[in-house]
PDB file of N, CA and C and ligand atoms in Angstrom:
ATOM      1  N   MET A   1     -10.698  -6.896  11.377  1.00 50.00           N
ATOM      2  CA  MET A   1     -12.005  -6.240  11.377  1.00 50.00           C
ATOM      3  C   MET A   1     -12.103  -5.316  10.179  1.00 50.00           C
ATOM      4  N   GLU A   2     -13.240  -5.311   9.576  1.00 61.00           N
ATOM      5  CA  GLU A   2     -13.469  -4.472   8.400  1.00 61.00           C
ATOM      6  C   GLU A   2     -13.569  -3.007   8.814  1.00 61.00           C
ATOM      7  N   HIS A   3     -12.932  -2.127   8.019  1.00 76.00           N
ATOM      8  CA  HIS A   3     -13.004  -0.692   8.311  1.00 76.00           C
ATOM      9  C   HIS A   3     -14.378  -0.166   7.920  1.00 76.00           C
ATOM     10  N   LEU A   4     -15.005   0.551   8.831  1.00 89.00           N
ATOM     11  CA  LEU A   4     -16.325   1.110   8.549  1.00 89.00           C
ATOM     12  C   LEU A   4     -16.159   2.524   8.019  1.00 89.00           C
ATOM     13  N   LEU A   5     -16.954   2.842   7.031  1.00 94.00           N
ATOM     14  CA  LEU A   5     -16.802   4.097   6.302  1.00 94.00           C
ATOM     15  C   LEU A   5     -17.290   5.301   7.107  1.00 94.00           C
ATOM     16  N   SER A   6     -16.467   6.351   7.111  1.00 94.00           N
ATOM     17  CA  SER A   6     -16.873   7.656   7.623  1.00 94.00           C
ATOM     18  C   SER A   6     -16.687   8.655   6.490  1.00 94.00           C
ATOM     19  N   THR A   7     -17.613   9.593   6.381  1.00 96.00           N
ATOM     20  CA  THR A   7     -17.536  10.576   5.297  1.00 96.00           C
ATOM     21  C   THR A   7     -17.627  11.984   5.892  1.00 96.00           C
ATOM     22  N   PRO A   8     -17.075  12.990   5.186  1.00 97.00           N
ATOM     23  CA  PRO A   8     -17.167  14.363   5.685  1.00 97.00           C
ATOM     24  C   PRO A   8     -18.621  14.825   5.747  1.00 97.00           C
ATOM     25  N   ALA A   9     -18.893  15.707   6.715  1.00 97.00           N
ATOM     26  CA  ALA A   9     -20.241  16.251   6.868  1.00 97.00           C
ATOM     27  C   ALA A   9     -20.574  17.144   5.669  1.00 97.00           C
ATOM     28  N   ALA A  10     -21.807  17.037   5.216  1.00 97.00           N
ATOM     29  CA  ALA A  10     -22.278  17.857   4.101  1.00 97.00           C
ATOM     30  C   ALA A  10     -23.612  18.475   4.481  1.00 97.00           C
ATOM     31  N   LEU A  11     -23.877  19.655   3.939  1.00 97.00           N
ATOM     32  CA  LEU A  11     -25.154  20.314   4.210  1.00 97.00           C
ATOM     33  C   LEU A  11     -26.269  19.565   3.498  1.00 97.00           C
ATOM     34  N   SER A  12     -27.398  19.419   4.178  1.00 97.00           N
ATOM     35  CA  SER A  12     -28.576  18.846   3.516  1.00 97.00           C
ATOM     36  C   SER A  12     -29.814  19.270   4.289  1.00 97.00           C
ATOM     37  N   ARG A  13     -30.934  19.190   3.621  1.00 97.00           N
ATOM     38  CA  ARG A  13     -32.189  19.544   4.293  1.00 97.00           C
ATOM     39  C   ARG A  13     -32.819  18.301   4.890  1.00 97.00           C
ATOM     40  N   CYS A  14     -33.395  18.464   6.084  1.00 97.00           N
ATOM     41  CA  CYS A  14     -34.140  17.368   6.681  1.00 97.00           C
ATOM     42  C   CYS A  14     -35.379  17.143   5.813  1.00 97.00           C
ATOM     43  N   PRO A  15     -35.629  15.921   5.377  1.00 96.00           N
ATOM     44  CA  PRO A  15     -36.787  15.677   4.516  1.00 96.00           C
ATOM     45  C   PRO A  15     -38.131  15.892   5.215  1.00 96.00           C
ATOM     46  N   ARG A  16     -38.160  15.855   6.542  1.00 95.00           N
ATOM     47  CA  ARG A  16     -39.426  16.031   7.276  1.00 95.00           C
ATOM     48  C   ARG A  16     -39.714  17.492   7.587  1.00 95.00           C
ATOM     49  N   CYS A  17     -38.763  18.185   8.244  1.00 95.00           N
ATOM     50  CA  CYS A  17     -39.041  19.545   8.698  1.00 95.00           C
ATOM     51  C   CYS A  17     -38.376  20.602   7.832  1.00 95.00           C
ATOM     52  N   ARG A  18     -37.562  20.184   6.877  1.00 96.00           N
ATOM     53  CA  ARG A  18     -36.896  21.084   5.939  1.00 96.00           C
ATOM     54  C   ARG A  18     -35.828  21.955   6.571  1.00 96.00           C
ATOM     55  N   SER A  19     -35.432  21.693   7.816  1.00 96.00           N
ATOM     56  CA  SER A  19     -34.322  22.435   8.428  1.00 96.00           C
ATOM     57  C   SER A  19     -33.033  22.096   7.694  1.00 96.00           C
ATOM     58  N   ILE A  20     -32.115  23.056   7.673  1.00 97.00           N
ATOM     59  CA  ILE A  20     -30.789  22.770   7.123  1.00 97.00           C
ATOM     60  C   ILE A  20     -29.998  22.035   8.197  1.00 97.00           C
ATOM     61  N   THR A  21     -29.469  20.883   7.831  1.00 98.00           N
ATOM     62  CA  THR A  21     -28.744  20.026   8.771  1.00 98.00           C
ATOM     63  C   THR A  21     -27.418  19.622   8.135  1.00 98.00           C
ATOM     64  N   ILE A  22     -26.618  18.867   8.872  1.00 98.00           N
ATOM     65  CA  ILE A  22     -25.436  18.249   8.284  1.00 98.00           C
ATOM     66  C   ILE A  22     -25.600  16.737   8.370  1.00 98.00           C
ATOM     67  N   THR A  23     -25.182  16.076   7.315  1.00 98.00           N
ATOM     68  CA  THR A  23     -25.272  14.623   7.301  1.00 98.00           C
ATOM     69  C   THR A  23     -23.898  14.037   6.968  1.00 98.00           C
ATOM     70  N   ALA A  24     -23.665  12.854   7.480  1.00 97.00           N
ATOM     71  CA  ALA A  24     -22.396  12.171   7.248  1.00 97.00           C
ATOM     72  C   ALA A  24     -22.573  10.709   7.613  1.00 97.00           C
ATOM     73  N   LEU A  25     -21.630   9.880   7.187  1.00 96.00           N
ATOM     74  CA  LEU A  25     -21.549   8.513   7.691  1.00 96.00           C
ATOM     75  C   LEU A  25     -20.503   8.511   8.798  1.00 96.00           C
ATOM     76  N   ASP A  26     -20.865   7.971   9.958  1.00 95.00           N
ATOM     77  CA  ASP A  26     -19.918   7.807  11.059  1.00 95.00           C
ATOM     78  C   ASP A  26     -19.748   6.319  11.288  1.00 95.00           C
ATOM     79  N   GLU A  27     -18.610   5.790  10.872  1.00 93.00           N
ATOM     80  CA  GLU A  27     -18.323   4.359  10.976  1.00 93.00           C
ATOM     81  C   GLU A  27     -19.482   3.537  10.428  1.00 93.00           C
ATOM     82  N   GLY A  28     -19.956   3.945   9.257  1.00 94.00           N
ATOM     83  CA  GLY A  28     -20.978   3.199   8.546  1.00 94.00           C
ATOM     84  C   GLY A  28     -22.400   3.549   8.933  1.00 94.00           C
ATOM     85  N   ILE A  29     -22.563   4.396   9.937  1.00 95.00           N
ATOM     86  CA  ILE A  29     -23.916   4.760  10.379  1.00 95.00           C
ATOM     87  C   ILE A  29     -24.244   6.160   9.879  1.00 95.00           C
ATOM     88  N   ARG A  30     -25.408   6.289   9.238  1.00 96.00           N
ATOM     89  CA  ARG A  30     -25.820   7.585   8.713  1.00 96.00           C
ATOM     90  C   ARG A  30     -26.250   8.497   9.858  1.00 96.00           C
ATOM     91  N   VAL A  31     -25.672   9.700   9.871  1.00 97.00           N
ATOM     92  CA  VAL A  31     -25.916  10.662  10.942  1.00 97.00           C
ATOM     93  C   VAL A  31     -26.521  11.922  10.344  1.00 97.00           C
ATOM     94  N   ARG A  32     -27.580  12.422  10.982  1.00 98.00           N
ATOM     95  CA  ARG A  32     -28.108  13.752  10.634  1.00 98.00           C
ATOM     96  C   ARG A  32     -28.060  14.571  11.917  1.00 98.00           C
ATOM     97  N   ALA A  33     -27.318  15.687  11.852  1.00 98.00           N
ATOM     98  CA  ALA A  33     -27.125  16.508  13.049  1.00 98.00           C
ATOM     99  C   ALA A  33     -27.521  17.943  12.763  1.00 98.00           C
ATOM    100  N   ASP A  34     -27.789  18.675  13.850  1.00 98.00           N
ATOM    101  CA  ASP A  34     -28.104  20.092  13.704  1.00 98.00           C
ATOM    102  C   ASP A  34     -26.883  20.831  13.163  1.00 98.00           C
ATOM    103  N   LEU A  35     -27.151  21.818  12.304  1.00 97.00           N
ATOM    104  CA  LEU A  35     -26.070  22.579  11.681  1.00 97.00           C
ATOM    105  C   LEU A  35     -25.307  23.408  12.710  1.00 97.00           C
ATOM    106  N   ILE A  36     -26.048  24.026  13.634  1.00 97.00           N
ATOM    107  CA  ILE A  36     -25.423  24.915  14.619  1.00 97.00           C
ATOM    108  C   ILE A  36     -24.857  24.078  15.765  1.00 97.00           C
ATOM    109  N   PRO A  37     -23.553  24.222  16.045  1.00 98.00           N
ATOM    110  CA  PRO A  37     -22.977  23.451  17.157  1.00 98.00           C
ATOM    111  C   PRO A  37     -23.579  23.862  18.491  1.00 98.00           C
ATOM    112  N   LEU A  38     -23.500  22.962  19.448  1.00 98.00           N
ATOM    113  CA  LEU A  38     -23.977  23.262  20.801  1.00 98.00           C
ATOM    114  C   LEU A  38     -23.048  24.310  21.423  1.00 98.00           C
ATOM    115  N   PRO A  39     -23.618  25.283  22.149  1.00 97.00           N
ATOM    116  CA  PRO A  39     -22.796  26.383  22.662  1.00 97.00           C
ATOM    117  C   PRO A  39     -21.918  26.006  23.848  1.00 97.00           C
ATOM    118  N   ASP A  40     -22.315  25.031  24.629  1.00 95.00           N
ATOM    119  CA  ASP A  40     -21.519  24.717  25.826  1.00 95.00           C
ATOM    120  C   ASP A  40     -21.855  23.316  26.341  1.00 95.00           C
ATOM    121  N   ARG A  41     -21.175  22.948  27.417  1.00 93.00           N
ATOM    122  CA  ARG A  41     -21.311  21.619  28.019  1.00 93.00           C
ATOM    123  C   ARG A  41     -22.743  21.376  28.512  1.00 93.00           C
ATOM    124  N   ASN A  42     -23.363  22.415  29.080  1.00 97.00           N
ATOM    125  CA  ASN A  42     -24.731  22.257  29.567  1.00 97.00           C
ATOM    126  C   ASN A  42     -25.681  21.908  28.433  1.00 97.00           C
ATOM    127  N   ALA A  43     -25.483  22.522  27.277  1.00 97.00           N
ATOM    128  CA  ALA A  43     -26.341  22.235  26.122  1.00 97.00           C
ATOM    129  C   ALA A  43     -26.159  20.787  25.675  1.00 97.00           C
ATOM    130  N   GLU A  44     -24.932  20.279  25.779  1.00 96.00           N
ATOM    131  CA  GLU A  44     -24.698  18.880  25.420  1.00 96.00           C
ATOM    132  C   GLU A  44     -25.417  17.964  26.405  1.00 96.00           C
ATOM    133  N   ILE A  45     -25.323  18.281  27.677  1.00 95.00           N
ATOM    134  CA  ILE A  45     -25.993  17.455  28.690  1.00 95.00           C
ATOM    135  C   ILE A  45     -27.506  17.464  28.432  1.00 95.00           C
ATOM    136  N   GLU A  46     -28.037  18.645  28.102  1.00 97.00           N
ATOM    137  CA  GLU A  46     -29.467  18.753  27.802  1.00 97.00           C
ATOM    138  C   GLU A  46     -29.845  17.870  26.610  1.00 97.00           C
ATOM    139  N   ALA A  47     -29.021  17.897  25.574  1.00 97.00           N
ATOM    140  CA  ALA A  47     -29.284  17.077  24.389  1.00 97.00           C
ATOM    141  C   ALA A  47     -29.248  15.597  24.746  1.00 97.00           C
ATOM    142  N   LEU A  48     -28.277  15.192  25.564  1.00 96.00           N
ATOM    143  CA  LEU A  48     -28.153  13.784  25.954  1.00 96.00           C
ATOM    144  C   LEU A  48     -29.350  13.343  26.792  1.00 96.00           C
ATOM    145  N   LEU A  49     -29.786  14.213  27.699  1.00 96.00           N
ATOM    146  CA  LEU A  49     -30.957  13.887  28.532  1.00 96.00           C
ATOM    147  C   LEU A  49     -32.216  13.772  27.680  1.00 96.00           C
ATOM    148  N   ASP A  50     -32.190  14.471  26.539  1.00 95.00           N
ATOM    149  CA  ASP A  50     -33.296  14.462  25.597  1.00 95.00           C
ATOM    150  C   ASP A  50     -33.260  13.207  24.713  1.00 95.00           C
ATOM    151  N   GLY A  51     -32.242  12.370  24.913  1.00 96.00           N
ATOM    152  CA  GLY A  51     -32.126  11.147  24.138  1.00 96.00           C
ATOM    153  C   GLY A  51     -31.461  11.333  22.789  1.00 96.00           C
ATOM    154  N   ARG A  52     -30.795  12.468  22.597  1.00 97.00           N
ATOM    155  CA  ARG A  52     -30.100  12.712  21.334  1.00 97.00           C
ATOM    156  C   ARG A  52     -28.624  12.395  21.502  1.00 97.00           C
ATOM    157  N   ARG A  53     -28.031  11.807  20.457  1.00 97.00           N
ATOM    158  CA  ARG A  53     -26.596  11.563  20.485  1.00 97.00           C
ATOM    159  C   ARG A  53     -25.863  12.860  20.181  1.00 97.00           C
ATOM    160  N   THR A  54     -24.605  12.939  20.567  1.00 97.00           N
ATOM    161  CA  THR A  54     -23.807  14.106  20.203  1.00 97.00           C
ATOM    162  C   THR A  54     -22.564  13.642  19.445  1.00 97.00           C
ATOM    163  N   TYR A  55     -22.113  14.502  18.547  1.00 97.00           N
ATOM    164  CA  TYR A  55     -20.994  14.194  17.660  1.00 97.00           C
ATOM    165  C   TYR A  55     -20.006  15.342  17.677  1.00 97.00           C
ATOM    166  N   SER A  56     -18.733  15.011  17.625  1.00 97.00           N
ATOM    167  CA  SER A  56     -17.701  16.028  17.444  1.00 97.00           C
ATOM    168  C   SER A  56     -17.405  16.132  15.957  1.00 97.00           C
ATOM    169  N   ARG A  57     -17.266  17.380  15.477  1.00 97.00           N
ATOM    170  CA  ARG A  57     -16.827  17.563  14.079  1.00 97.00           C
ATOM    171  C   ARG A  57     -15.310  17.627  14.096  1.00 97.00           C
ATOM    172  N   LEU A  58     -14.696  16.655  13.443  1.00 95.00           N
ATOM    173  CA  LEU A  58     -13.244  16.517  13.454  1.00 95.00           C
ATOM    174  C   LEU A  58     -12.609  17.489  12.461  1.00 95.00           C
ATOM    175  N   ARG A  59     -11.283  17.610  12.516  1.00 94.00           N
ATOM    176  CA  ARG A  59     -10.558  18.503  11.609  1.00 94.00           C
ATOM    177  C   ARG A  59     -10.807  18.156  10.142  1.00 94.00           C
ATOM    178  N   ASN A  60     -11.008  16.868   9.848  1.00 95.00           N
ATOM    179  CA  ASN A  60     -11.278  16.459   8.460  1.00 95.00           C
ATOM    180  C   ASN A  60     -12.765  16.572   8.121  1.00 95.00           C
ATOM    181  N   ASN A  61     -13.526  17.208   9.007  1.00 96.00           N
ATOM    182  CA  ASN A  61     -14.952  17.485   8.812  1.00 96.00           C
ATOM    183  C   ASN A  61     -15.846  16.257   8.981  1.00 96.00           C
ATOM    184  N   GLU A  62     -15.281  15.136   9.424  1.00 96.00           N
ATOM    185  CA  GLU A  62     -16.121  13.971   9.720  1.00 96.00           C
ATOM    186  C   GLU A  62     -16.766  14.161  11.090  1.00 96.00           C
ATOM    187  N   LEU A  63     -17.897  13.478  11.297  1.00 97.00           N
ATOM    188  CA  LEU A  63     -18.577  13.519  12.586  1.00 97.00           C
ATOM    189  C   LEU A  63     -18.233  12.245  13.351  1.00 97.00           C
ATOM    190  N   ALA A  64     -17.838  12.385  14.606  1.00 95.00           N
ATOM    191  CA  ALA A  64     -17.485  11.228  15.430  1.00 95.00           C
ATOM    192  C   ALA A  64     -18.404  11.187  16.641  1.00 95.00           C
ATOM    193  N   TYR A  65     -19.076  10.058  16.804  1.00 96.00           N
ATOM    194  CA  TYR A  65     -19.976   9.878  17.956  1.00 96.00           C
ATOM    195  C   TYR A  65     -19.182  10.033  19.244  1.00 96.00           C
ATOM    196  N   ARG A  66     -19.733  10.807  20.170  1.00 95.00           N
ATOM    197  CA  ARG A  66     -19.058  11.057  21.442  1.00 95.00           C
ATOM    198  C   ARG A  66     -19.481   9.994  22.456  1.00 95.00           C
ATOM    199  N   TYR A  67     -18.858   8.813  22.362  1.00 90.00           N
ATOM    200  CA  TYR A  67     -19.109   7.784  23.369  1.00 90.00           C
ATOM    201  C   TYR A  67     -18.796   8.382  24.731  1.00 90.00           C
ATOM    202  N   PRO A  68     -19.591   8.059  25.761  1.00 86.00           N
ATOM    203  CA  PRO A  68     -19.334   8.630  27.083  1.00 86.00           C
ATOM    204  C   PRO A  68     -17.878   8.471  27.531  1.00 86.00           C
ATOM    205  N   TYR A  69     -17.258   7.340  27.238  1.00 89.00           N
ATOM    206  CA  TYR A  69     -15.869   7.135  27.683  1.00 89.00           C
ATOM    207  C   TYR A  69     -14.859   7.852  26.800  1.00 89.00           C
ATOM    208  N   ARG A  70     -15.314   8.454  25.697  1.00 87.00           N
ATOM    209  CA  ARG A  70     -14.373   9.135  24.796  1.00 87.00           C
ATOM    210  C   ARG A  70     -14.509  10.655  24.850  1.00 87.00           C
ATOM    211  N   MET A  71     -15.462  11.171  25.646  1.00 85.00           N
ATOM    212  CA  MET A  71     -15.756  12.601  25.599  1.00 85.00           C
ATOM    213  C   MET A  71     -14.550  13.473  25.915  1.00 85.00           C
ATOM    214  N   LYS A  72     -13.613  12.965  26.716  1.00 87.00           N
ATOM    215  CA  LYS A  72     -12.445  13.784  27.070  1.00 87.00           C
ATOM    216  C   LYS A  72     -11.260  13.522  26.145  1.00 87.00           C
ATOM    217  N   ASP A  73     -11.445  12.672  25.145  1.00 90.00           N
ATOM    218  CA  ASP A  73     -10.391  12.412  24.161  1.00 90.00           C
ATOM    219  C   ASP A  73     -10.087  13.712  23.412  1.00 90.00           C
ATOM    220  N   PRO A  74      -8.811  14.180  23.413  1.00 90.00           N
ATOM    221  CA  PRO A  74      -8.481  15.456  22.761  1.00 90.00           C
ATOM    222  C   PRO A  74      -8.817  15.480  21.265  1.00 90.00           C
ATOM    223  N   VAL A  75      -8.899  14.312  20.641  1.00 88.00           N
ATOM    224  CA  VAL A  75      -9.278  14.267  19.221  1.00 88.00           C
ATOM    225  C   VAL A  75     -10.698  14.831  19.038  1.00 88.00           C
ATOM    226  N   LEU A  76     -11.521  14.706  20.079  1.00 91.00           N
ATOM    227  CA  LEU A  76     -12.925  15.115  19.989  1.00 91.00           C
ATOM    228  C   LEU A  76     -13.161  16.530  20.514  1.00 91.00           C
ATOM    229  N   ASN A  77     -12.153  17.404  20.427  1.00 90.00           N
ATOM    230  CA  ASN A  77     -12.338  18.743  20.993  1.00 90.00           C
ATOM    231  C   ASN A  77     -12.869  19.768  19.982  1.00 90.00           C
ATOM    232  N   GLY A  78     -13.343  19.327  18.825  1.00 93.00           N
ATOM    233  CA  GLY A  78     -13.924  20.239  17.841  1.00 93.00           C
ATOM    234  C   GLY A  78     -15.351  20.602  18.215  1.00 93.00           C
ATOM    235  N   PRO A  79     -16.031  21.329  17.319  1.00 96.00           N
ATOM    236  CA  PRO A  79     -17.427  21.700  17.594  1.00 96.00           C
ATOM    237  C   PRO A  79     -18.292  20.462  17.829  1.00 96.00           C
ATOM    238  N   ILE A  80     -19.248  20.599  18.741  1.00 97.00           N
ATOM    239  CA  ILE A  80     -20.122  19.480  19.092  1.00 97.00           C
ATOM    240  C   ILE A  80     -21.505  19.729  18.507  1.00 97.00           C
ATOM    241  N   HIS A  81     -21.995  18.751  17.754  1.00 98.00           N
ATOM    242  CA  HIS A  81     -23.313  18.863  17.129  1.00 98.00           C
ATOM    243  C   HIS A  81     -24.230  17.801  17.709  1.00 98.00           C
ATOM    244  N   ALA A  82     -25.468  18.194  17.981  1.00 98.00           N
ATOM    245  CA  ALA A  82     -26.453  17.233  18.485  1.00 98.00           C
ATOM    246  C   ALA A  82     -27.151  16.560  17.311  1.00 98.00           C
ATOM    247  N   GLN A  83     -27.499  15.307  17.509  1.00 98.00           N
ATOM    248  CA  GLN A  83     -28.326  14.571  16.550  1.00 98.00           C
ATOM    249  C   GLN A  83     -29.565  15.409  16.264  1.00 98.00           C
ATOM    250  N   HIS A  84     -29.937  15.529  15.005  1.00 98.00           N
ATOM    251  CA  HIS A  84     -31.089  16.349  14.645  1.00 98.00           C
ATOM    252  C   HIS A  84     -32.381  15.698  15.114  1.00 98.00           C
ATOM    253  N   GLN A  85     -33.249  16.539  15.645  1.00 96.00           N
ATOM    254  CA  GLN A  85     -34.592  16.099  16.008  1.00 96.00           C
ATOM    255  C   GLN A  85     -35.528  17.167  15.462  1.00 96.00           C
ATOM    256  N   CYS A  86     -36.513  16.780  14.695  1.00 95.00           N
ATOM    257  CA  CYS A  86     -37.425  17.754  14.108  1.00 95.00           C
ATOM    258  C   CYS A  86     -38.161  18.490  15.224  1.00 95.00           C
ATOM    259  N   PRO A  87     -38.354  19.806  15.061  1.00 91.00           N
ATOM    260  CA  PRO A  87     -39.122  20.532  16.073  1.00 91.00           C
ATOM    261  C   PRO A  87     -40.559  20.026  16.100  1.00 91.00           C
ATOM    262  N   PRO A  88     -41.199  20.105  17.270  1.00 85.00           N
ATOM    263  CA  PRO A  88     -42.595  19.647  17.340  1.00 85.00           C
ATOM    264  C   PRO A  88     -43.467  20.491  16.423  1.00 85.00           C
ATOM    265  N   ARG A  89     -44.417  19.849  15.792  1.00 73.00           N
ATOM    266  CA  ARG A  89     -45.305  20.566  14.869  1.00 73.00           C
ATOM    267  C   ARG A  89     -46.465  21.145  15.662  1.00 73.00           C
ATOM    268  N   PRO A  90     -46.914  22.339  15.284  1.00 68.00           N
ATOM    269  CA  PRO A  90     -48.045  22.932  16.000  1.00 68.00           C
ATOM    270  C   PRO A  90     -49.284  22.067  15.879  1.00 68.00           C
ATOM    271  N   MET A  91     -50.097  22.046  16.930  1.00 62.00           N
ATOM    272  CA  MET A  91     -51.300  21.226  16.976  1.00 62.00           C
ATOM    273  C   MET A  91     -52.221  21.514  15.801  1.00 62.00           C
ATOM    274  N   GLN A  92     -52.373  22.784  15.432  1.00 60.00           N
ATOM    275  CA  GLN A  92     -53.278  23.141  14.336  1.00 60.00           C
ATOM    276  C   GLN A  92     -52.877  22.441  13.042  1.00 60.00           C
ATOM    277  N   ALA A  93     -51.556  22.381  12.796  1.00 60.00           N
ATOM    278  CA  ALA A  93     -51.092  21.752  11.568  1.00 60.00           C
ATOM    279  C   ALA A  93     -51.465  20.270  11.578  1.00 60.00           C
ATOM    280  N   THR A  94     -51.382  19.617  12.738  1.00 62.00           N
ATOM    281  CA  THR A  94     -51.707  18.212  12.843  1.00 62.00           C
ATOM    282  C   THR A  94     -53.181  17.969  12.529  1.00 62.00           C
ATOM    283  N   ILE A  95     -54.049  18.802  13.070  1.00 62.00           N
ATOM    284  CA  ILE A  95     -55.482  18.666  12.791  1.00 62.00           C
ATOM    285  C   ILE A  95     -55.760  18.915  11.316  1.00 62.00           C
ATOM    286  N   PHE A  96     -55.069  19.927  10.770  1.00 62.00           N
ATOM    287  CA  PHE A  96     -55.230  20.236   9.357  1.00 62.00           C
ATOM    288  C   PHE A  96     -54.796  19.038   8.505  1.00 62.00           C
ATOM    289  N   ASP A  97     -53.664  18.435   8.881  1.00 68.00           N
ATOM    290  CA  ASP A  97     -53.112  17.329   8.112  1.00 68.00           C
ATOM    291  C   ASP A  97     -54.042  16.122   8.060  1.00 68.00           C
ATOM    292  N   ILE A  98     -54.785  15.856   9.147  1.00 64.00           N
ATOM    293  CA  ILE A  98     -55.645  14.670   9.143  1.00 64.00           C
ATOM    294  C   ILE A  98     -57.017  14.987   8.556  1.00 64.00           C
ATOM    295  N   GLY A  99     -57.228  16.232   8.159  1.00 65.00           N
ATOM    296  CA  GLY A  99     -58.460  16.606   7.456  1.00 65.00           C
ATOM    297  C   GLY A  99     -59.661  16.731   8.367  1.00 65.00           C
ATOM    298  N   ALA A 100     -59.436  16.968   9.679  1.00 55.00           N
ATOM    299  CA  ALA A 100     -60.553  17.120  10.619  1.00 55.00           C
ATOM    300  C   ALA A 100     -61.284  18.445  10.398  1.00 55.00           C
TER     301      ALA A 100
HETATM  302 ZN1   ZN B   1     -36.178  17.576  10.833  1.00 92.84          ZN
END
């Protein structure tokens, strides 16, 4: 099987909302995650229920997807970052944007 590329997380701005995020390749898949790690297990559950993936930041600074069956793997005990989701835009901005 071909090895899929993973790269260390780097700071970058989200092109849509301009938030500072971290981006990396995780086994060939481009990941954009929130810069601030989740504070606890409940926050991770909330993110998962929200349909966001979660990633562990490894010692080598790579992001590893937390497959449900791997969540207790000791390798994944670093900070946990949720997949980035742009904050909802205020309604006024949306009306302004469409020129109404
Ligand atoms: Zn964004």
